[in-house]
CSV table of C-alpha atoms in Angstrom, one decimal:
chain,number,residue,atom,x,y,z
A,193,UNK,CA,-9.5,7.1,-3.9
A,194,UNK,CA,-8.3,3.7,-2.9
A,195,UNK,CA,-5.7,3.4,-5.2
A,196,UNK,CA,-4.5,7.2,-4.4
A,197,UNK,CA,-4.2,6.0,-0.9
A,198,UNK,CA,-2.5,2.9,-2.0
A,199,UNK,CA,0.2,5.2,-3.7
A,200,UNK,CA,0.3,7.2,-1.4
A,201,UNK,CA,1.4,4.9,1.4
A,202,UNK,CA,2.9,3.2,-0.9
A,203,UNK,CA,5.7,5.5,-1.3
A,204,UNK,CA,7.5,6.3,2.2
A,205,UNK,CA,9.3,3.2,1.4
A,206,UNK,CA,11.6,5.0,-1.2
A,207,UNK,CA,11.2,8.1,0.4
A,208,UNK,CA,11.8,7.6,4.0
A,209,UNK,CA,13.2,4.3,4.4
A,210,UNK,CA,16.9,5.0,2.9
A,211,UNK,CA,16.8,8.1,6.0
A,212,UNK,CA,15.9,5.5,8.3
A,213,UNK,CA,17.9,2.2,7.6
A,214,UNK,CA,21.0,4.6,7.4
A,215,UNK,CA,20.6,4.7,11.2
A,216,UNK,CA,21.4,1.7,11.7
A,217,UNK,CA,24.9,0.4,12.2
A,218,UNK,CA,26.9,-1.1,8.9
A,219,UNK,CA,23.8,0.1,6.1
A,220,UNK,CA,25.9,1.4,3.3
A,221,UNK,CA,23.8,2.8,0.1
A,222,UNK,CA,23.8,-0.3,-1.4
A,223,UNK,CA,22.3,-2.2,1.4
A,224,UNK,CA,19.6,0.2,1.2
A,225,UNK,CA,19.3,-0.7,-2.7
A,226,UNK,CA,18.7,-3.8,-1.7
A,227,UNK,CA,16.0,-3.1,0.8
A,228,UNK,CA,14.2,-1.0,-2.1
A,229,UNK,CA,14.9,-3.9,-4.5
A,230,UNK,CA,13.3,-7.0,-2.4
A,231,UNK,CA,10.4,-4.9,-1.8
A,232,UNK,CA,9.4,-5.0,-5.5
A,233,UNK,CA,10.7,-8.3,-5.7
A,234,UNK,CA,8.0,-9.2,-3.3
A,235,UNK,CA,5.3,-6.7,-4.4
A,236,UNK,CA,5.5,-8.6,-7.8
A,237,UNK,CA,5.5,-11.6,-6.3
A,238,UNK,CA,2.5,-10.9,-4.4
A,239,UNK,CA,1.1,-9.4,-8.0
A,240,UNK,CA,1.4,-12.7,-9.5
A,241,UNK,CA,-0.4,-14.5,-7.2
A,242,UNK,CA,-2.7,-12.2,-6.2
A,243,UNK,CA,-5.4,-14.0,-8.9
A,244,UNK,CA,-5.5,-16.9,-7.1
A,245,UNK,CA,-6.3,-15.0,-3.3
A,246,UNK,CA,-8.9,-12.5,-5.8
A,247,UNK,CA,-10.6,-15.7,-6.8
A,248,UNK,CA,-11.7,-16.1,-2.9
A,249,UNK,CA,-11.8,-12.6,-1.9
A,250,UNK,CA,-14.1,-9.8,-3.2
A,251,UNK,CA,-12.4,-6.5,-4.3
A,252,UNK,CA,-13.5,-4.8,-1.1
A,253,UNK,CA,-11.8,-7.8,1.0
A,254,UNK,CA,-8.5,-7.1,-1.0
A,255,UNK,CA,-8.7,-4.0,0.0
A,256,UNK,CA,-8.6,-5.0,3.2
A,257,UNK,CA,-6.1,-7.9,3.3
A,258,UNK,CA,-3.5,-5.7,1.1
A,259,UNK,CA,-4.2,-2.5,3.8
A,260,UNK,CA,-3.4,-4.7,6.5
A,261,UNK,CA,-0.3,-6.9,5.2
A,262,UNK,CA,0.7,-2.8,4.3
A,263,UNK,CA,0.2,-2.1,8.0
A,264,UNK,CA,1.6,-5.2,9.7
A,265,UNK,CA,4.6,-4.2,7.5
A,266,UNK,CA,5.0,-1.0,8.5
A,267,UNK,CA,4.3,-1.3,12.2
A,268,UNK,CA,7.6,-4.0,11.9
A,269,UNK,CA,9.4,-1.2,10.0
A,270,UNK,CA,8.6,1.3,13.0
A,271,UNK,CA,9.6,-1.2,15.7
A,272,UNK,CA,12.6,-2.2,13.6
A,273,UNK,CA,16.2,-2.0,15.7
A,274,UNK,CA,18.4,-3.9,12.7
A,275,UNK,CA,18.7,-3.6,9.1
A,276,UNK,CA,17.2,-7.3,8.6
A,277,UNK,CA,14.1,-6.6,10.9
A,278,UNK,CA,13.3,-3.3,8.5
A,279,UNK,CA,14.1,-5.8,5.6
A,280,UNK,CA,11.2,-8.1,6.8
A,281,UNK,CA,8.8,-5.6,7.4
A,282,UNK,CA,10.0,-4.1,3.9
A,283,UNK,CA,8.8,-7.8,2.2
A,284,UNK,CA,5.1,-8.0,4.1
A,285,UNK,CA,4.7,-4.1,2.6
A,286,UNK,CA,5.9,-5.3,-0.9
A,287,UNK,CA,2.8,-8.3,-0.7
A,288,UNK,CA,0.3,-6.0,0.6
A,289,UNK,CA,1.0,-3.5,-1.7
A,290,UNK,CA,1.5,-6.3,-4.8
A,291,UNK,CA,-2.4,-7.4,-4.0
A,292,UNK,CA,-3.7,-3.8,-4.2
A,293,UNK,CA,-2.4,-2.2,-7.7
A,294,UNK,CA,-3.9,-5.2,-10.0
A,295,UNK,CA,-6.8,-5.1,-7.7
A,296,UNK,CA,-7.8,-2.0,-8.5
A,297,UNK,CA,-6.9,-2.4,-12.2
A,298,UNK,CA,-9.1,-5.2,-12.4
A,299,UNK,CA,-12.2,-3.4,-10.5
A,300,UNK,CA,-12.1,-0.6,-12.6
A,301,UNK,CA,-12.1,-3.4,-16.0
A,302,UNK,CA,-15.1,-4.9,-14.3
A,303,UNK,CA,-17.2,-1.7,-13.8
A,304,UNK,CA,-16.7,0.2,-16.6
A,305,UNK,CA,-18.0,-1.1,-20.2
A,306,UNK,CA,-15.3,-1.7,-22.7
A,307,UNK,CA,-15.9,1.3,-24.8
A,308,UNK,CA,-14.9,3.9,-21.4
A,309,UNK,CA,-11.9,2.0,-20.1
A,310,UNK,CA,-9.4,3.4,-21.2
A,311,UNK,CA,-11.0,6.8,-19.9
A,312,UNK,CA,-11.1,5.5,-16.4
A,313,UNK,CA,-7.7,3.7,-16.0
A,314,UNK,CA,-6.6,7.0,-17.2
A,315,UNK,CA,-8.2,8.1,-14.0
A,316,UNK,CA,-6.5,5.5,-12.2
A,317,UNK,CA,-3.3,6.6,-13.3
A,318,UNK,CA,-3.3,10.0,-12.0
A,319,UNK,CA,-4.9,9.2,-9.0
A,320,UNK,CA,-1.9,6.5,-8.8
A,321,UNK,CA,0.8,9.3,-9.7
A,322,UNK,CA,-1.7,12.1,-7.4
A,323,UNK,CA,-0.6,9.6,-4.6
A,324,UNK,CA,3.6,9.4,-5.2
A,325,UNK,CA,3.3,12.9,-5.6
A,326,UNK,CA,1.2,14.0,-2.2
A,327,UNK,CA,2.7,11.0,-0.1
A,328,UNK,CA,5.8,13.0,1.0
A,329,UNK,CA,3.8,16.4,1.5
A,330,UNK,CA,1.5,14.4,3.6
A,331,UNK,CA,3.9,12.6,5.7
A,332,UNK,CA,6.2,15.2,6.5
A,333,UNK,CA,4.1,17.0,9.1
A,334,UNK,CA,3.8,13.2,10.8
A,335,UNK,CA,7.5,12.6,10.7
A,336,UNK,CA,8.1,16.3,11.6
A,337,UNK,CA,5.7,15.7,15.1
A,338,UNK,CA,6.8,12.2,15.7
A,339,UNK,CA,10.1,11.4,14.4
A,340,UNK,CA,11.4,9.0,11.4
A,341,UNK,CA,10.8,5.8,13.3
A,342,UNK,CA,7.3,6.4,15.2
A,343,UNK,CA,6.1,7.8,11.7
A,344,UNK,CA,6.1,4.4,10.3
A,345,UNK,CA,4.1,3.2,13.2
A,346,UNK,CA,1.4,6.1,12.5
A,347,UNK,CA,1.4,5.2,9.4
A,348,UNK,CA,0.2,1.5,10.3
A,349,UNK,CA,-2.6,3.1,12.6
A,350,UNK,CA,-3.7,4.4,9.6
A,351,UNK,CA,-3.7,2.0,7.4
A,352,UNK,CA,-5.3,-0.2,10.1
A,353,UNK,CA,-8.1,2.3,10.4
A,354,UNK,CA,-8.2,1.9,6.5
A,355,UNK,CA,-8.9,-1.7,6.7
A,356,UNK,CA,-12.0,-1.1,9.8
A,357,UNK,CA,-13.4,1.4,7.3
A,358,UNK,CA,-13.3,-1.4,4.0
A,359,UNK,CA,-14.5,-4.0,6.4
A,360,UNK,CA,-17.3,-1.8,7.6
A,361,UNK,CA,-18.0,-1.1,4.0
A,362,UNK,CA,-17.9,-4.8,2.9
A,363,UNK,CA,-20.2,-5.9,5.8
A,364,UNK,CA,-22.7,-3.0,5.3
A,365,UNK,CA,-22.5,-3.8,1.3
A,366,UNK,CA,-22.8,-7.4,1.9
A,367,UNK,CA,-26.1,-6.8,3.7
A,368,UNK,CA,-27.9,-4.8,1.0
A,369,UNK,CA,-27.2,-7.1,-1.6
């Protein structure tokens, strides 16, 4: 479910953004390219070293840290006024999102013995395409009730709310253990 959410919220960046950065003043098609392109950029980045932040964080904490760089990141988007605000907001998405996908990779490695891996990051993998695919159905209605720019913010509220409900979950599992 986690990684359908990641997916999910994942992809309004290359779904909505382009709609909204052409609002501003001077964004031609390739400056949108761009935005699109430094997100990844950073989302790898943020892949690469997300083994070192793993190695001090549970998998329930990345959950956590990567919901909340997702909603810092898209609360910037939705206050955004210029094409280089949306651009930073655009990069903090990229890390959070960049700590989430190997994360949940990696859980998945660690649960399941060796012999029904490849039968659960099957699972992964269309809960991960699941997520693309719903993420404009289930965005729509918010965009369509609150405009292009306050549906970013929603979105952060959201993904916020995300990150209460892992940290709950991580202080309730942390107890029992």
């Amino acid at each position: 479910m986690s990684s359908f959410l990641t997916l999910l919220f994942f992809y309004i960046i290359p779904v909505q953004l382009p709609f909204l950065l052409k609002t501003f003043t001077g964004v031609s098609a390739n400056l949108v390219g761009v935005a699109i392109g430094t997100m990844m950029i950073s989302l790898a980045i943020s892949a690469i070293l997300s083994k070192k932040i793993r190695q001090q964080l549970s998998f329930l904490s990345m959950y956590i840290l990567g919901f909340m760089l997702m909603a810092l990141g898209y609360l910037i988007i939705g206050f955004s006024s210029s094409y280089f605000m949306a651009i930073v907001g655009v990069i903090v998405v990229g890390f959070g999102i960049g700590s989430l996908i190997p994360n949940a990779n990696l859980w998945i490695m660690t649960l399941v013995p060796p012999k029904q891996r490849g039968k659960y990051i099957g699972k992964l993998t269309r809960f991960n395409f699941l997520g693309m695919f719903m993420s404009p159905i289930a965005i729509q209605p918010i965009q369509n009730a609150l405009g292009l720019q306050h549906s970013f913010i929603a979105v952060s509220g959201i993904l916020i709310l995300l990150s209460i409900i892992y940290f709950i979950i991580t202080n309730f599992w942390s107890k029992t253990q």
